[in-house]
Amino acid sequence: MTPITLPVHPLTASAFAPFGDVIEANPASMRLINGGTTERYHALARAEAAGEDARVIINIFRGAPRRFPYAVDMMERHPLGSQSFSPLSGRPFLVVVAEDEGGRPGIPRVFYARGDQGVNYRRNVWHHPLMTLGETADFLVVDREGPDNNLEEFFFDLPYIIAEPSP
Ligand SMILES: NC(=O)N[C@@H](O)C(=O)O
Ligand code: NI
């Protein structure tokens, strides 16, 4: 069997809608606050933290760059909470998600996120761990902490290939 090479798509809110939200300065969400000195891009996504004693936490992930061609050999999901990634270093990154097919991920979809775009994976959405591009970069990550296991991983029998990280 020959591994499938995955196309890379530009990240848009509509294309990403089945998986979560795009965190970007969308004019439709903007309201002026602080006496007109600040543009508030309101409620771009919602953090979910399910289960007793669960809480939403805010983290920084310092991701080392991935090398290409890259083999997507696994996906993961967080059954009890959402997880968002927003660039702090203004660097682009890859977002790899998949629909659930009977408890396992389907064919992954790859999105190129610009350095001014973030994503919020909805609770229990299959995704690949952070994929930083080009150089080490920081990301603000909002996700869930609490009791009970919040990580499910799936390993593909045959990896999918991302040849190059650009659309
Ligand atoms: N392990 C961890 O916190 N990170 C992953 O969930 C990820 O999506 O990068
Ligand atoms: Ni994750």
Short mmCIF file of N, CA and C and ligand atoms in Angstrom, two decimals:
data_model
loop_
_atom_site.label_atom_id
_atom_site.label_comp_id
_atom_site.label_asym_id
_atom_site.label_seq_id
_atom_site.Cartn_x
_atom_site.Cartn_y
_atom_site.Cartn_z
N MET A 1 0.85 -1.20 0.00
CA MET A 1 0.00 0.00 0.00
C MET A 1 0.88 1.25 0.00
N THR A 2 0.47 2.24 -0.83
CA THR A 2 1.21 3.50 -0.86
C THR A 2 0.52 4.52 0.04
N PRO A 3 1.26 5.18 0.91
CA PRO A 3 0.62 6.19 1.77
C PRO A 3 -0.04 7.29 0.94
N ILE A 4 -1.16 7.79 1.43
CA ILE A 4 -1.87 8.90 0.76
C ILE A 4 -1.19 10.21 1.12
N THR A 5 -0.94 11.06 0.11
CA THR A 5 -0.42 12.41 0.38
C THR A 5 -1.61 13.35 0.55
N LEU A 6 -1.59 14.10 1.64
CA LEU A 6 -2.74 14.96 1.99
C LEU A 6 -2.57 16.35 1.40
N PRO A 7 -3.62 16.90 0.77
CA PRO A 7 -3.54 18.30 0.31
C PRO A 7 -3.61 19.25 1.51
N VAL A 8 -3.04 20.44 1.35
CA VAL A 8 -3.07 21.45 2.41
C VAL A 8 -4.01 22.57 1.96
N HIS A 9 -4.97 22.89 2.82
CA HIS A 9 -5.97 23.91 2.47
C HIS A 9 -5.74 25.18 3.30
N PRO A 10 -6.06 26.35 2.75
CA PRO A 10 -6.05 27.56 3.59
C PRO A 10 -7.09 27.40 4.70
N LEU A 11 -6.79 27.92 5.89
CA LEU A 11 -7.73 27.83 7.00
C LEU A 11 -8.81 28.89 6.86
N THR A 12 -10.07 28.44 6.75
CA THR A 12 -11.20 29.38 6.75
C THR A 12 -12.21 28.91 7.78
N ALA A 13 -13.00 29.85 8.29
CA ALA A 13 -13.99 29.51 9.32
C ALA A 13 -15.00 28.49 8.78
N SER A 14 -15.39 28.65 7.53
CA SER A 14 -16.41 27.73 6.99
C SER A 14 -15.85 26.33 6.81
N ALA A 15 -14.64 26.22 6.30
CA ALA A 15 -14.06 24.88 6.08
C ALA A 15 -13.78 24.19 7.41
N PHE A 16 -13.46 24.99 8.44
CA PHE A 16 -13.08 24.40 9.73
C PHE A 16 -14.29 24.16 10.64
N ALA A 17 -15.45 24.66 10.22
CA ALA A 17 -16.65 24.63 11.08
C ALA A 17 -16.98 23.25 11.66
N PRO A 18 -16.81 22.15 10.92
CA PRO A 18 -17.13 20.83 11.52
C PRO A 18 -16.23 20.45 12.69
N PHE A 19 -15.12 21.18 12.85
CA PHE A 19 -14.12 20.78 13.84
C PHE A 19 -14.00 21.76 15.00
N GLY A 20 -14.46 22.98 14.77
CA GLY A 20 -14.34 24.01 15.81
C GLY A 20 -14.35 25.39 15.21
N ASP A 21 -13.66 26.30 15.86
CA ASP A 21 -13.72 27.71 15.46
C ASP A 21 -12.33 28.23 15.08
N VAL A 22 -12.35 29.19 14.16
CA VAL A 22 -11.10 29.91 13.83
C VAL A 22 -11.06 31.17 14.69
N ILE A 23 -9.95 31.39 15.34
CA ILE A 23 -9.78 32.55 16.22
C ILE A 23 -9.01 33.61 15.43
N GLU A 24 -9.77 34.60 14.90
CA GLU A 24 -9.13 35.65 14.11
C GLU A 24 -9.97 36.91 14.21
N ALA A 25 -9.37 38.05 13.84
CA ALA A 25 -10.07 39.34 13.98
C ALA A 25 -11.13 39.45 12.89
N ASN A 26 -12.24 38.78 13.13
CA ASN A 26 -13.36 38.77 12.19
C ASN A 26 -14.19 40.03 12.39
N PRO A 27 -14.27 40.93 11.39
CA PRO A 27 -14.99 42.20 11.58
C PRO A 27 -16.42 42.02 12.07
N ALA A 28 -17.04 40.90 11.70
CA ALA A 28 -18.45 40.68 12.11
C ALA A 28 -18.57 40.52 13.62
N SER A 29 -17.47 40.19 14.29
CA SER A 29 -17.55 39.96 15.74
C SER A 29 -17.03 41.16 16.54
N MET A 30 -16.66 42.23 15.84
CA MET A 30 -15.96 43.33 16.50
C MET A 30 -16.93 44.31 17.14
N ARG A 31 -16.63 44.73 18.36
CA ARG A 31 -17.35 45.82 19.00
C ARG A 31 -16.31 46.74 19.66
N LEU A 32 -16.56 48.04 19.51
CA LEU A 32 -15.63 49.01 20.10
C LEU A 32 -15.87 49.13 21.59
N ILE A 33 -14.80 49.11 22.38
CA ILE A 33 -14.91 49.24 23.84
C ILE A 33 -13.87 50.24 24.32
N ASN A 34 -13.85 50.43 25.65
CA ASN A 34 -12.83 51.31 26.27
C ASN A 34 -12.82 52.68 25.60
N GLY A 35 -14.03 53.24 25.44
CA GLY A 35 -14.09 54.60 24.90
C GLY A 35 -13.63 54.69 23.46
N GLY A 36 -13.79 53.56 22.75
CA GLY A 36 -13.42 53.59 21.33
C GLY A 36 -11.94 53.35 21.08
N THR A 37 -11.19 53.07 22.14
CA THR A 37 -9.74 52.87 21.94
C THR A 37 -9.39 51.42 21.66
N THR A 38 -10.35 50.52 21.84
CA THR A 38 -10.07 49.09 21.71
C THR A 38 -11.12 48.39 20.87
N GLU A 39 -10.69 47.56 19.97
CA GLU A 39 -11.61 46.72 19.19
C GLU A 39 -11.70 45.35 19.88
N ARG A 40 -12.88 44.99 20.32
CA ARG A 40 -13.09 43.69 20.98
C ARG A 40 -13.68 42.74 19.96
N TYR A 41 -12.96 41.69 19.63
CA TYR A 41 -13.48 40.64 18.73
C TYR A 41 -14.09 39.58 19.64
N HIS A 42 -15.38 39.64 19.73
CA HIS A 42 -16.11 39.05 20.85
C HIS A 42 -16.51 37.59 20.61
N ALA A 43 -16.28 36.75 21.63
CA ALA A 43 -16.82 35.38 21.67
C ALA A 43 -16.48 34.60 20.40
N LEU A 44 -15.23 34.56 20.06
CA LEU A 44 -14.79 33.85 18.85
C LEU A 44 -14.89 32.35 19.00
N ALA A 45 -14.81 31.89 20.25
CA ALA A 45 -14.90 30.45 20.53
C ALA A 45 -15.28 30.28 22.00
N ARG A 46 -15.68 29.07 22.33
CA ARG A 46 -16.01 28.78 23.73
C ARG A 46 -15.11 27.66 24.24
N ALA A 47 -14.58 27.85 25.45
CA ALA A 47 -13.77 26.79 26.08
C ALA A 47 -14.72 25.84 26.81
N GLU A 48 -14.48 24.55 26.62
CA GLU A 48 -15.30 23.52 27.28
C GLU A 48 -14.42 22.72 28.23
N ALA A 49 -14.96 22.50 29.44
CA ALA A 49 -14.23 21.68 30.42
C ALA A 49 -15.27 20.86 31.17
N ALA A 50 -15.43 19.61 30.78
CA ALA A 50 -16.49 18.77 31.34
C ALA A 50 -15.94 17.92 32.48
N GLY A 51 -16.86 17.50 33.36
CA GLY A 51 -16.50 16.59 34.44
C GLY A 51 -16.35 17.32 35.77
N GLU A 52 -16.54 16.56 36.86
CA GLU A 52 -16.45 17.17 38.19
C GLU A 52 -15.04 17.73 38.43
N ASP A 53 -14.99 18.90 39.04
CA ASP A 53 -13.71 19.56 39.37
C ASP A 53 -12.88 19.92 38.13
N ALA A 54 -13.50 19.89 36.96
CA ALA A 54 -12.74 20.28 35.76
C ALA A 54 -12.63 21.79 35.71
N ARG A 55 -11.55 22.28 35.15
CA ARG A 55 -11.36 23.72 35.02
C ARG A 55 -10.66 24.03 33.73
N VAL A 56 -10.91 25.24 33.23
CA VAL A 56 -10.25 25.74 32.03
C VAL A 56 -8.92 26.34 32.46
N ILE A 57 -7.86 25.99 31.75
CA ILE A 57 -6.54 26.54 32.08
C ILE A 57 -5.94 27.19 30.85
N ILE A 58 -4.97 28.07 31.08
CA ILE A 58 -4.30 28.81 30.01
C ILE A 58 -2.81 28.46 30.07
N ASN A 59 -2.25 28.04 28.95
CA ASN A 59 -0.89 27.52 28.87
C ASN A 59 -0.13 28.21 27.74
N ILE A 60 1.18 28.04 27.72
CA ILE A 60 2.00 28.38 26.56
C ILE A 60 2.68 27.09 26.10
N PHE A 61 2.53 26.78 24.81
CA PHE A 61 3.24 25.65 24.20
C PHE A 61 4.36 26.24 23.35
N ARG A 62 5.59 25.85 23.60
CA ARG A 62 6.72 26.28 22.77
C ARG A 62 7.04 25.12 21.84
N GLY A 63 6.57 25.20 20.61
CA GLY A 63 6.67 24.08 19.69
C GLY A 63 7.89 24.13 18.79
N ALA A 64 8.63 23.02 18.72
CA ALA A 64 9.73 22.92 17.77
C ALA A 64 9.16 22.65 16.38
N PRO A 65 9.83 23.13 15.33
CA PRO A 65 9.26 22.97 13.97
C PRO A 65 9.26 21.53 13.51
N ARG A 66 8.21 21.16 12.78
CA ARG A 66 8.14 19.84 12.16
C ARG A 66 8.94 19.86 10.85
N ARG A 67 9.41 18.69 10.48
CA ARG A 67 10.18 18.57 9.23
C ARG A 67 9.31 17.89 8.17
N PHE A 68 9.52 18.27 6.92
CA PHE A 68 8.68 17.74 5.84
C PHE A 68 9.54 17.06 4.78
N PRO A 69 9.04 16.05 4.09
CA PRO A 69 7.69 15.48 4.21
C PRO A 69 7.45 14.90 5.60
N TYR A 70 6.22 15.01 6.06
CA TYR A 70 5.86 14.61 7.42
C TYR A 70 4.86 13.47 7.35
N ALA A 71 5.06 12.48 8.19
CA ALA A 71 4.14 11.33 8.24
C ALA A 71 3.17 11.52 9.40
N VAL A 72 1.90 11.67 9.07
CA VAL A 72 0.84 11.74 10.09
C VAL A 72 0.49 10.30 10.45
N ASP A 73 1.05 9.83 11.55
CA ASP A 73 0.85 8.41 11.92
C ASP A 73 -0.12 8.25 13.08
N MET A 74 -0.58 9.39 13.64
CA MET A 74 -1.52 9.30 14.74
C MET A 74 -2.37 10.55 14.85
N MET A 75 -3.49 10.42 15.52
CA MET A 75 -4.35 11.55 15.85
C MET A 75 -4.76 11.37 17.30
N GLU A 76 -5.22 12.46 17.89
CA GLU A 76 -5.68 12.36 19.28
C GLU A 76 -6.97 13.16 19.44
N ARG A 77 -7.63 12.98 20.56
CA ARG A 77 -8.76 13.83 20.88
C ARG A 77 -8.90 13.91 22.41
N HIS A 78 -9.63 14.95 22.83
CA HIS A 78 -9.81 15.22 24.25
C HIS A 78 -11.30 15.12 24.56
N PRO A 79 -11.73 13.97 25.11
CA PRO A 79 -13.17 13.74 25.27
C PRO A 79 -13.85 14.69 26.25
N LEU A 80 -13.06 15.31 27.12
CA LEU A 80 -13.69 16.11 28.18
C LEU A 80 -13.48 17.61 28.02
N GLY A 81 -12.84 18.01 26.96
CA GLY A 81 -12.62 19.46 26.85
C GLY A 81 -12.17 19.90 25.47
N SER A 82 -12.36 21.20 25.24
CA SER A 82 -11.87 21.81 24.00
C SER A 82 -10.37 22.10 24.15
N GLN A 83 -9.75 22.53 23.08
CA GLN A 83 -8.34 22.93 23.13
C GLN A 83 -8.10 23.96 22.03
N SER A 84 -7.58 25.11 22.41
CA SER A 84 -7.31 26.16 21.42
C SER A 84 -5.82 26.45 21.33
N PHE A 85 -5.41 26.87 20.12
CA PHE A 85 -4.02 27.25 19.86
C PHE A 85 -4.03 28.60 19.17
N SER A 86 -3.36 29.58 19.76
CA SER A 86 -3.25 30.91 19.16
C SER A 86 -1.78 31.32 19.11
N PRO A 87 -1.26 31.68 17.92
CA PRO A 87 0.16 32.02 17.82
C PRO A 87 0.53 33.23 18.67
N LEU A 88 1.59 33.11 19.43
CA LEU A 88 2.12 34.26 20.18
C LEU A 88 3.32 34.87 19.45
N SER A 89 3.92 34.04 18.57
CA SER A 89 5.13 34.50 17.86
C SER A 89 4.81 34.97 16.43
N GLY A 90 3.51 34.96 16.08
CA GLY A 90 3.14 35.39 14.72
C GLY A 90 3.56 34.42 13.64
N ARG A 91 3.79 33.16 14.05
CA ARG A 91 4.21 32.16 13.08
C ARG A 91 3.05 31.33 12.58
N PRO A 92 3.07 30.92 11.31
CA PRO A 92 2.03 30.02 10.81
C PRO A 92 2.20 28.63 11.40
N PHE A 93 1.17 27.83 11.33
CA PHE A 93 1.25 26.45 11.79
C PHE A 93 0.25 25.60 11.00
N LEU A 94 0.39 24.30 11.11
CA LEU A 94 -0.54 23.40 10.42
C LEU A 94 -1.55 22.87 11.42
N VAL A 95 -2.77 22.77 10.94
CA VAL A 95 -3.88 22.23 11.74
C VAL A 95 -4.37 20.98 11.03
N VAL A 96 -4.29 19.86 11.69
CA VAL A 96 -4.68 18.58 11.09
C VAL A 96 -5.81 17.99 11.92
N VAL A 97 -6.95 17.81 11.28
CA VAL A 97 -8.15 17.33 11.96
C VAL A 97 -8.80 16.22 11.15
N ALA A 98 -9.74 15.52 11.78
CA ALA A 98 -10.46 14.46 11.06
C ALA A 98 -11.84 14.29 11.67
N GLU A 99 -12.77 13.90 10.81
CA GLU A 99 -14.10 13.53 11.30
C GLU A 99 -13.98 12.20 12.03
N ASP A 100 -14.92 11.95 12.95
CA ASP A 100 -14.94 10.66 13.63
C ASP A 100 -15.72 9.65 12.79
N GLU A 101 -15.16 8.49 12.58
CA GLU A 101 -15.82 7.43 11.83
C GLU A 101 -15.87 6.18 12.69
N GLY A 102 -16.96 6.05 13.43
CA GLY A 102 -17.14 4.86 14.27
C GLY A 102 -16.08 4.72 15.36
N GLY A 103 -15.66 5.87 15.88
CA GLY A 103 -14.71 5.80 17.01
C GLY A 103 -13.26 5.89 16.59
N ARG A 104 -13.05 6.09 15.28
CA ARG A 104 -11.66 6.29 14.81
C ARG A 104 -11.65 7.46 13.82
N PRO A 105 -10.47 8.12 13.65
CA PRO A 105 -10.45 9.26 12.73
C PRO A 105 -10.56 8.82 11.28
N GLY A 106 -11.28 9.64 10.49
CA GLY A 106 -11.31 9.41 9.04
C GLY A 106 -10.05 9.98 8.41
N ILE A 107 -10.09 10.19 7.10
CA ILE A 107 -8.91 10.75 6.42
C ILE A 107 -8.67 12.17 6.94
N PRO A 108 -7.45 12.45 7.40
CA PRO A 108 -7.19 13.78 7.96
C PRO A 108 -7.33 14.89 6.91
N ARG A 109 -7.76 16.05 7.41
CA ARG A 109 -7.78 17.26 6.59
C ARG A 109 -6.73 18.21 7.16
N VAL A 110 -5.94 18.81 6.27
CA VAL A 110 -4.83 19.66 6.70
C VAL A 110 -5.13 21.11 6.32
N PHE A 111 -5.00 21.99 7.30
CA PHE A 111 -5.21 23.42 7.06
C PHE A 111 -3.93 24.19 7.41
N TYR A 112 -3.64 25.20 6.59
CA TYR A 112 -2.51 26.10 6.86
C TYR A 112 -3.08 27.31 7.60
N ALA A 113 -2.64 27.51 8.82
CA ALA A 113 -3.08 28.64 9.63
C ALA A 113 -2.02 29.75 9.57
N ARG A 114 -2.47 30.95 9.18
CA ARG A 114 -1.53 32.08 9.15
C ARG A 114 -1.12 32.44 10.58
N GLY A 115 -0.15 33.30 10.69
CA GLY A 115 0.34 33.71 12.00
C GLY A 115 -0.61 34.61 12.76
N ASP A 116 -1.72 35.02 12.09
CA ASP A 116 -2.74 35.83 12.79
C ASP A 116 -4.04 35.04 12.94
N GLN A 117 -3.94 33.73 12.79
CA GLN A 117 -5.10 32.86 12.98
C GLN A 117 -4.82 31.83 14.07
N GLY A 118 -5.81 31.58 14.89
CA GLY A 118 -5.75 30.48 15.84
C GLY A 118 -6.93 29.55 15.58
N VAL A 119 -6.95 28.44 16.29
CA VAL A 119 -8.08 27.50 16.21
C VAL A 119 -8.50 27.05 17.60
N ASN A 120 -9.75 26.73 17.73
CA ASN A 120 -10.27 26.08 18.92
C ASN A 120 -10.88 24.75 18.49
N TYR A 121 -10.23 23.65 18.90
CA TYR A 121 -10.79 22.33 18.63
C TYR A 121 -11.94 22.11 19.60
N ARG A 122 -13.12 21.80 19.05
CA ARG A 122 -14.26 21.52 19.92
C ARG A 122 -13.97 20.23 20.69
N ARG A 123 -14.59 20.06 21.80
CA ARG A 123 -14.41 18.85 22.61
C ARG A 123 -14.56 17.60 21.75
N ASN A 124 -13.62 16.67 21.90
CA ASN A 124 -13.66 15.33 21.30
C ASN A 124 -13.43 15.33 19.79
N VAL A 125 -12.82 16.38 19.29
CA VAL A 125 -12.50 16.43 17.86
C VAL A 125 -11.11 15.85 17.62
N TRP A 126 -11.03 14.92 16.65
CA TRP A 126 -9.71 14.34 16.32
C TRP A 126 -8.79 15.39 15.74
N HIS A 127 -7.57 15.44 16.25
CA HIS A 127 -6.58 16.39 15.73
C HIS A 127 -5.18 15.81 15.94
N HIS A 128 -4.22 16.36 15.20
CA HIS A 128 -2.82 15.99 15.42
C HIS A 128 -2.22 16.99 16.41
N PRO A 129 -1.30 16.56 17.26
CA PRO A 129 -0.64 17.53 18.14
C PRO A 129 0.00 18.67 17.36
N LEU A 130 0.28 19.73 18.10
CA LEU A 130 0.76 20.99 17.53
C LEU A 130 1.81 20.78 16.44
N MET A 131 1.62 21.44 15.32
CA MET A 131 2.58 21.35 14.21
C MET A 131 3.11 22.73 13.87
N THR A 132 4.23 23.08 14.51
CA THR A 132 4.89 24.37 14.29
C THR A 132 5.69 24.31 12.98
N LEU A 133 5.79 25.45 12.31
CA LEU A 133 6.49 25.50 11.01
C LEU A 133 7.71 26.41 11.07
N GLY A 134 8.82 25.97 10.49
CA GLY A 134 9.98 26.82 10.22
C GLY A 134 10.91 27.05 11.37
N GLU A 135 10.39 27.50 12.51
CA GLU A 135 11.25 27.75 13.67
C GLU A 135 10.43 27.56 14.94
N THR A 136 11.11 27.40 16.04
CA THR A 136 10.42 27.24 17.32
C THR A 136 9.53 28.44 17.57
N ALA A 137 8.30 28.19 17.99
CA ALA A 137 7.34 29.29 18.17
C ALA A 137 6.43 29.00 19.36
N ASP A 138 5.94 30.08 19.95
CA ASP A 138 5.06 29.97 21.13
C ASP A 138 3.61 30.10 20.72
N PHE A 139 2.76 29.35 21.42
CA PHE A 139 1.32 29.38 21.20
C PHE A 139 0.61 29.46 22.55
N LEU A 140 -0.40 30.30 22.62
CA LEU A 140 -1.25 30.34 23.80
C LEU A 140 -2.28 29.22 23.65
N VAL A 141 -2.36 28.37 24.63
CA VAL A 141 -3.24 27.19 24.56
C VAL A 141 -4.22 27.23 25.72
N VAL A 142 -5.50 27.19 25.39
CA VAL A 142 -6.55 27.17 26.42
C VAL A 142 -7.19 25.79 26.34
N ASP A 143 -7.08 25.03 27.44
CA ASP A 143 -7.70 23.70 27.40
C ASP A 143 -8.15 23.32 28.82
N ARG A 144 -8.33 22.03 29.08
CA ARG A 144 -8.97 21.57 30.31
C ARG A 144 -7.97 20.83 31.18
N GLU A 145 -8.14 21.07 32.48
CA GLU A 145 -7.40 20.30 33.49
C GLU A 145 -8.43 19.71 34.44
N GLY A 146 -8.17 18.53 34.92
CA GLY A 146 -9.10 17.95 35.88
C GLY A 146 -8.91 16.45 35.96
N PRO A 147 -9.68 15.82 36.86
CA PRO A 147 -9.60 14.36 36.99
C PRO A 147 -10.17 13.68 35.74
N ASP A 148 -10.00 12.42 35.66
CA ASP A 148 -10.45 11.61 34.52
C ASP A 148 -9.58 11.84 33.29
N ASN A 149 -9.44 10.83 32.54
CA ASN A 149 -8.54 10.87 31.38
C ASN A 149 -9.13 11.74 30.27
N ASN A 150 -8.34 12.66 29.78
CA ASN A 150 -8.82 13.57 28.74
C ASN A 150 -8.01 13.43 27.45
N LEU A 151 -7.41 12.26 27.26
CA LEU A 151 -6.61 12.06 26.04
C LEU A 151 -6.89 10.69 25.46
N GLU A 152 -7.32 10.68 24.22
CA GLU A 152 -7.51 9.42 23.48
C GLU A 152 -6.65 9.52 22.22
N GLU A 153 -5.84 8.51 21.99
CA GLU A 153 -4.95 8.52 20.81
C GLU A 153 -5.33 7.39 19.88
N PHE A 154 -5.12 7.62 18.57
CA PHE A 154 -5.34 6.58 17.56
C PHE A 154 -4.13 6.55 16.65
N PHE A 155 -3.60 5.36 16.39
CA PHE A 155 -2.43 5.21 15.52
C PHE A 155 -2.85 4.50 14.23
N PHE A 156 -2.54 5.14 13.10
CA PHE A 156 -2.92 4.59 11.80
C PHE A 156 -2.03 3.40 11.45
N ASP A 157 -2.61 2.42 10.77
CA ASP A 157 -1.79 1.30 10.28
C ASP A 157 -0.80 1.80 9.23
N LEU A 158 -1.28 2.74 8.39
CA LEU A 158 -0.42 3.31 7.34
C LEU A 158 -0.48 4.83 7.50
N PRO A 159 0.66 5.50 7.64
CA PRO A 159 0.59 6.95 7.85
C PRO A 159 0.12 7.68 6.60
N TYR A 160 -0.38 8.90 6.82
CA TYR A 160 -0.67 9.82 5.73
C TYR A 160 0.52 10.77 5.62
N ILE A 161 0.78 11.26 4.41
CA ILE A 161 1.96 12.11 4.19
C ILE A 161 1.54 13.55 3.91
N ILE A 162 2.22 14.48 4.57
CA ILE A 162 2.14 15.90 4.19
C ILE A 162 3.47 16.22 3.52
N ALA A 163 3.41 16.47 2.20
CA ALA A 163 4.68 16.64 1.45
C ALA A 163 5.34 17.98 1.80
N GLU A 164 4.52 19.03 1.70
CA GLU A 164 5.01 20.38 2.00
C GLU A 164 3.95 21.10 2.83
N PRO A 165 4.32 22.01 3.69
CA PRO A 165 3.33 22.61 4.58
C PRO A 165 2.59 23.81 4.03
N SER A 166 2.58 23.96 2.69
CA SER A 166 1.92 25.17 2.15
C SER A 166 0.73 24.77 1.28
N PRO A 167 -0.30 25.61 1.27
CA PRO A 167 -1.51 25.33 0.47
C PRO A 167 -1.18 25.23 -1.03
N1 LIG B 1 -0.38 16.90 25.03
C1 LIG B 1 -0.85 18.12 24.87
O1 LIG B 1 -1.20 18.79 25.82
N2 LIG B 1 -0.88 18.61 23.58
C2 LIG B 1 -1.76 18.04 22.62
O2 LIG B 1 -3.05 17.91 23.20
C3 LIG B 1 -1.84 18.88 21.37
O3 LIG B 1 -2.93 18.91 20.74
O4 LIG B 1 -0.79 19.48 21.01
NI NI B 2 -4.51 18.05 21.75
#
